[in-house]
Short mmCIF file of C-alpha atoms in Angstrom, two decimals:
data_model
loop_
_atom_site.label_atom_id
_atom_site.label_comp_id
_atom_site.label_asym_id
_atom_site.label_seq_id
_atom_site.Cartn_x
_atom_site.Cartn_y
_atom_site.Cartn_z
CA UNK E 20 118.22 116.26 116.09
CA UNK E 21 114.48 116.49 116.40
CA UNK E 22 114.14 113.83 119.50
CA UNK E 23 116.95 116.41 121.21
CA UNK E 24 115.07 119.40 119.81
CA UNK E 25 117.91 120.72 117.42
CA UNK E 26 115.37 122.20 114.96
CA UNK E 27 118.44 124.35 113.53
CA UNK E 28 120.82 121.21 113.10
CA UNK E 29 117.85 118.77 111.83
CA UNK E 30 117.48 122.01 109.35
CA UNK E 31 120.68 122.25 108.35
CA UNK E 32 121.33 119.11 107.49
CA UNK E 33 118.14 118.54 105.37
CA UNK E 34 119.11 121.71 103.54
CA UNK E 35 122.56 119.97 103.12
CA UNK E 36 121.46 117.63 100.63
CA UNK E 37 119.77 118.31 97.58
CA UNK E 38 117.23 116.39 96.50
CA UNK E 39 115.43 116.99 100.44
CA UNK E 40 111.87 117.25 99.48
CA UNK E 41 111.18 113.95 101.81
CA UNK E 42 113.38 114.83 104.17
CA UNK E 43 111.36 117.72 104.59
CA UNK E 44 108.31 115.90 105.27
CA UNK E 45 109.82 113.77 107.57
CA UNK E 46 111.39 117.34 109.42
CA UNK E 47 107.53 118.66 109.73
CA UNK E 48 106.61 115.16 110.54
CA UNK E 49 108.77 114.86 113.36
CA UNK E 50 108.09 118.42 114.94
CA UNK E 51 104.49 117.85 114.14
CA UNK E 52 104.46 114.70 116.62
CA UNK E 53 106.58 116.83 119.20
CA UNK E 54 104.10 119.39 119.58
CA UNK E 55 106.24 121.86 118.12
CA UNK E 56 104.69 124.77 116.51
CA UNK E 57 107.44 127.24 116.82
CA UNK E 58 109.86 124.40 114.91
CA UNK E 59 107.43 123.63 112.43
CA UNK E 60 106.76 127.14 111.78
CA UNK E 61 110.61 128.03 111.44
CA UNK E 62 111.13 124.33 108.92
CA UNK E 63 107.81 125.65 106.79
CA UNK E 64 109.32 129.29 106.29
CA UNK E 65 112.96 127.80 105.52
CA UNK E 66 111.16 125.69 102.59
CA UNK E 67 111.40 126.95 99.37
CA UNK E 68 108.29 127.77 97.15
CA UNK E 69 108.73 124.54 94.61
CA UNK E 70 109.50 122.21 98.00
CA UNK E 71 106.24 123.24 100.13
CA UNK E 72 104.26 120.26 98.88
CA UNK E 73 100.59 119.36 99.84
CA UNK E 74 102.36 117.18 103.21
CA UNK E 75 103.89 120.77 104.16
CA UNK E 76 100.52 122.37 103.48
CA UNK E 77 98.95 119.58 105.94
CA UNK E 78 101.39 119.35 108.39
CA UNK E 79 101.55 123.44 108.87
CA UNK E 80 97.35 123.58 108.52
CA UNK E 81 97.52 120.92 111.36
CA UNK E 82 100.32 122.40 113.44
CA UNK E 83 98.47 125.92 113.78
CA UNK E 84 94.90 124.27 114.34
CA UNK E 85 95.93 121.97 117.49
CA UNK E 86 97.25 125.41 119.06
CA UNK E 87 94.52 127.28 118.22
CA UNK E 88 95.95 130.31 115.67
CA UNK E 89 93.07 129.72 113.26
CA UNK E 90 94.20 132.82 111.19
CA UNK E 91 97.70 131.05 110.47
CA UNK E 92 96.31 127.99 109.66
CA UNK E 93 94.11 129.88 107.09
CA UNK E 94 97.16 132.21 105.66
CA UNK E 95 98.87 128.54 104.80
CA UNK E 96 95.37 127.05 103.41
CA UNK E 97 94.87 130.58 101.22
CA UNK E 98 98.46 129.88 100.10
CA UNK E 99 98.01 125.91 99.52
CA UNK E 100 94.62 127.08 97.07
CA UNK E 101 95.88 129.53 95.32
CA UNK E 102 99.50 127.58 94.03
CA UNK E 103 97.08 124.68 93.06
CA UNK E 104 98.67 122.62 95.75
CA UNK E 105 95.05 122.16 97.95
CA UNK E 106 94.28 118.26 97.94
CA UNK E 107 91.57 116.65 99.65
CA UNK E 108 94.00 116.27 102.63
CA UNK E 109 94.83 119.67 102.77
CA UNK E 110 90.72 120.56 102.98
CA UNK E 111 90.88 118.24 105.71
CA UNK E 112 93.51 119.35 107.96
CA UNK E 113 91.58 123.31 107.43
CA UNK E 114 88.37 121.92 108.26
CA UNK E 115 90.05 120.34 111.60
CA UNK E 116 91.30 123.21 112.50
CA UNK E 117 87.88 125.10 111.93
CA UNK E 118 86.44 122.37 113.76
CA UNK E 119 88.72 122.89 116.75
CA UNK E 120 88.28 126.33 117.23
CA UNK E 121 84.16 125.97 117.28
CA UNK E 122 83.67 127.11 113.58
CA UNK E 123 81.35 124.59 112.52
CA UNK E 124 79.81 126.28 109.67
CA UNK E 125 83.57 127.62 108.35
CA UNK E 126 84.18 123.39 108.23
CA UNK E 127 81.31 122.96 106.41
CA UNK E 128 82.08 125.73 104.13
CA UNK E 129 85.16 123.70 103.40
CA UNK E 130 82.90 120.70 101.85
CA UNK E 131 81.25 122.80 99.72
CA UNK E 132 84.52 124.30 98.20
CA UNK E 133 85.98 120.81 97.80
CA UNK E 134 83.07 119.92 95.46
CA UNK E 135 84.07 123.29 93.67
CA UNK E 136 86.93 122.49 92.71
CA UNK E 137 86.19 118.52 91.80
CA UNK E 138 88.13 116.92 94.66
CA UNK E 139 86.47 114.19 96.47
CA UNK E 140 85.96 114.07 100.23
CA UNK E 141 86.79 110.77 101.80
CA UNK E 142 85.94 109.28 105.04
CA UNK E 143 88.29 111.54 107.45
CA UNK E 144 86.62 114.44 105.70
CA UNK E 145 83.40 113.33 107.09
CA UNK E 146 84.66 111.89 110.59
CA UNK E 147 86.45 115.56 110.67
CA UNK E 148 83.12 117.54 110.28
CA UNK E 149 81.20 115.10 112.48
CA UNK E 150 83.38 115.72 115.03
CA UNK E 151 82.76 119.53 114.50
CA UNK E 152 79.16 119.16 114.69
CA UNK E 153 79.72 117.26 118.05
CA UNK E 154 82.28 119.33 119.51
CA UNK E 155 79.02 122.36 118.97
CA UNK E 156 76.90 119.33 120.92
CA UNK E 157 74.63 119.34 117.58
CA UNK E 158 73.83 115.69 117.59
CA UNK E 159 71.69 115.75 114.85
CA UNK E 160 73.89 117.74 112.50
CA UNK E 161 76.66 115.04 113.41
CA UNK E 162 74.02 111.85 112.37
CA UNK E 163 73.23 114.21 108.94
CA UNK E 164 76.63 113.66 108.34
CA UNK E 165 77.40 110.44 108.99
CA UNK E 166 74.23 109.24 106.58
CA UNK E 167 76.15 111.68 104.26
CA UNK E 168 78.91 109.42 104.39
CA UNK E 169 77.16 106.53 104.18
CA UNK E 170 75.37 108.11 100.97
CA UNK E 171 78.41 109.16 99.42
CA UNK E 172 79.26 105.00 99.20
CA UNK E 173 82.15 105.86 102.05
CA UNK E 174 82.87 102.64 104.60
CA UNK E 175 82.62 104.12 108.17
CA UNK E 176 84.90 103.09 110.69
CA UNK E 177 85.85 102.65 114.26
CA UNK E 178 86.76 106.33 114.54
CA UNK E 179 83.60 106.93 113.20
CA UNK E 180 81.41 105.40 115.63
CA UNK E 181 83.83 106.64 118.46
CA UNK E 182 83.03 110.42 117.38
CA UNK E 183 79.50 109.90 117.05
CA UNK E 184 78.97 108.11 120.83
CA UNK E 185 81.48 111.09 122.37
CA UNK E 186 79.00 113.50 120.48
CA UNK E 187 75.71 112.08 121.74
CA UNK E 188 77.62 112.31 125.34
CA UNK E 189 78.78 115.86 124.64
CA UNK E 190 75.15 116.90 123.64
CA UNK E 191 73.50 115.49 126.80
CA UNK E 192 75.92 116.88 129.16
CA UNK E 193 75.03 120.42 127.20
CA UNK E 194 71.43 119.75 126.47
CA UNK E 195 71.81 121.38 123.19
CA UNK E 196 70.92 118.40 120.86
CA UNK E 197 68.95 115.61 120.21
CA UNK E 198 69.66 112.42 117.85
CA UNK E 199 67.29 113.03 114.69
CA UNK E 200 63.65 111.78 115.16
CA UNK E 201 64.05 112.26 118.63
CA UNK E 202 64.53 109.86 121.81
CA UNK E 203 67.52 109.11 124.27
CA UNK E 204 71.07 109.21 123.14
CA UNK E 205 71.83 105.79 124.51
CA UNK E 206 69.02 104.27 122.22
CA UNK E 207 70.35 105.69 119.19
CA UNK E 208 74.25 105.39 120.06
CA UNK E 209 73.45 101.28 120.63
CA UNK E 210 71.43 101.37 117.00
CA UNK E 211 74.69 102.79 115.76
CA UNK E 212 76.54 100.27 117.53
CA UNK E 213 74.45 97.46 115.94
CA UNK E 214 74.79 99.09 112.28
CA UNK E 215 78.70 99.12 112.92
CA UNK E 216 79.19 95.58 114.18
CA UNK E 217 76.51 93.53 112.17
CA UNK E 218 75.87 95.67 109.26
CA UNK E 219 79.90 96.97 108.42
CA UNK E 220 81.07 93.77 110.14
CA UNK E 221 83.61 96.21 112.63
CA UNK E 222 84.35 95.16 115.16
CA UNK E 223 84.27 97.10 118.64
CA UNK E 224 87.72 98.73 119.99
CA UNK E 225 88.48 99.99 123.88
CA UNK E 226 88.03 103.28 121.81
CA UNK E 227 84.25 102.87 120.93
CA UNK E 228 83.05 101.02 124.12
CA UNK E 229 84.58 103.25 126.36
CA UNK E 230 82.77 106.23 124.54
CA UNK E 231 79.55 104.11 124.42
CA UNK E 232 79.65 103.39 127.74
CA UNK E 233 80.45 107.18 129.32
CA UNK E 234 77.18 107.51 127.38
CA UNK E 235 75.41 104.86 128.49
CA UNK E 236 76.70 106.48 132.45
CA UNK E 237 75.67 109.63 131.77
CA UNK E 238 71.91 108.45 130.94
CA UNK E 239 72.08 106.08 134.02
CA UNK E 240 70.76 103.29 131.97
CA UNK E 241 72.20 100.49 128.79
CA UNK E 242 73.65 98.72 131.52
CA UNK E 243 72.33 95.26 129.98
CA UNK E 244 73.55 96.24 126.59
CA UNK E 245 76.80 97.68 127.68
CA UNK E 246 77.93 94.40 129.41
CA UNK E 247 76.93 92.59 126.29
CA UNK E 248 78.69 95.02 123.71
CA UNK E 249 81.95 93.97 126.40
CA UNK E 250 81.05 90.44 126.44
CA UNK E 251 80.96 90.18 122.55
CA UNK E 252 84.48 92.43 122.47
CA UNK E 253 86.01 89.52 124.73
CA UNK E 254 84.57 86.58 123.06
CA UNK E 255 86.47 87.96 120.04
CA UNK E 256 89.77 88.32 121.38
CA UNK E 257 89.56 91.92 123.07
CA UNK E 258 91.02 92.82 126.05
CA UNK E 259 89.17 95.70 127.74
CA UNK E 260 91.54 98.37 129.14
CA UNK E 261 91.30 100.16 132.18
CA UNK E 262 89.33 103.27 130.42
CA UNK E 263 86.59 100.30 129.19
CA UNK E 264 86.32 99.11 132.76
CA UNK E 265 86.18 102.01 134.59
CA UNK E 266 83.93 103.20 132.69
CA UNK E 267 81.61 100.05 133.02
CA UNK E 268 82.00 100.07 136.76
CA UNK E 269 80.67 104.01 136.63
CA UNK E 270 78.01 102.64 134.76
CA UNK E 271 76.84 99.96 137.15
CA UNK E 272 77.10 102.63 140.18
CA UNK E 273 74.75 105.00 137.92
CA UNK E 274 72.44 102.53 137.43
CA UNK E 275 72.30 101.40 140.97
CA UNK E 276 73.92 97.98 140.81
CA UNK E 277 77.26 98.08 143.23
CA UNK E 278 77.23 94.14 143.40
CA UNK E 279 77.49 94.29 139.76
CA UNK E 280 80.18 96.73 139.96
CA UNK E 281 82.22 94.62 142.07
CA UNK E 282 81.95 91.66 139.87
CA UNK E 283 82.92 93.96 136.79
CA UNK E 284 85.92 95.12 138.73
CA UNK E 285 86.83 91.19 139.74
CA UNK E 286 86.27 89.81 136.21
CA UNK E 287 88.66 92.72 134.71
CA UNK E 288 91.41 93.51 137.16
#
């Protein structure tokens, strides 16, 4: 019903049985990966009081932040507080949406509240509001909070490091932000990248290296560390994608080196 988009027929049947709180979650789920606000909406109104759980709360909060109806996505959060029903995920999915919409301080807010009422943020809270900070092209406010996490005793991870290199990129396009202490974005991003790899032992994904290296092309330079951030991805069983080499053959042209390009492009297609 869902894949054909029946939302009425996937609804009436999960109403059909009676113990349906799962089936539920697998209804808002399923409309959720659709892109289908109007679906989820109707599913989340149709739920009773005892069945909207802190999944419905999420998957609603979620729903109404990718479209941008901030003041839904609020209404549901308000709701999700005040029946005791607000879990760390539930925070998090608010703070997204807060996030998307360019209310940075609102998502901070958020962190605040959670300590209020003694729930603990984990590491998608924090990858959440440094994404905020980014999305705002505050590059320092982003770092803050990623030595926040780090502080809290929180394991970064690929995501992580992925949202802080598309955040120094963001902030150097806009020219609103520096890293913290100063000095060029691709410095810092390639201290990050040395902090992920050798001192968190992650490794390196198409994900990160394609952020680090639209970075890297933006400041016209890393070249030298770029190709060796690829070359260690390879040696350990990666296969960069064409985002990764694209992306690396930008780089070369930025930092005037076509014959480099070329061999990039030969190695990799």
């Amino acid at each position: 019903c869902i894949s054909g988009g029946d939302v009425e027929g996937a609804l009436a049947h999960v109403t059909s049985v009676s113990d349906n709180a799962r089936l539920f979650t697998v209804l808002l789920s399923g409309l959720g990966a659709r892109g289908d606000l109007r679906g989820t909406r109707r599913v989340f109104e149709s739920m009773p009081d005892e069945r909207r759980g802190v999944w419905a709360y999420t998957a609603v909060i979620s729903a109404e932040g990718k479209r941008g109806e901030l003041g839904r996505a609020r209404a549901a959060f308000d709701e999700a507080v005040g029946r005791g029903r607000a879990t760390t995920a539930v925070y998090n999915a608010m703070a997204h949406a807060c996030g998307r919409a360019g209310r940075v301080g609102e998502a901070f807010e958020l962190l605040e509240a959670m300590a209020d009422e003694g729930l603990e943020p984990n590491a998608r809270t924090f990858n959440i509001l440094i994404q905020a900070a980014g999305r705002a092209g505050d590059l320092a406010l982003a770092e803050r909070t990623y030595r926040e996490l780090l502080g809290a005793g929180l394991e970064p991870t690929e995501r992580t490091y992925s949202i802080l290199f598309t955040a120094a990129a963001r902030a150097r396009r806009g020219g609103a932000s520096t890293p913290a202490g100063g000095g060029r974005q691709t410095e810092w991003a390639f201290r990050l990248h040395g902090e992920m790899t050798r001192g968190f032992g992650i490794r390196s994904n198409n994900h990160t290296l394609s952020s680090l290296i639209t970075l890297c092309a933006g400041e016209r330079r890393g070249l030298a560390e770029a190709l060796g951030a690829v070359r260690e991805f390879r040696e350990g069983g990666g296969r960069a994608n064409a985002a990764v080499v694209t992306s690396l053959v930008s780089l070369c042209g930025a930092c005037g080196e076509p014959d480099e390009a070329v061999r990039v492009a030969a190695e990799h297609i």
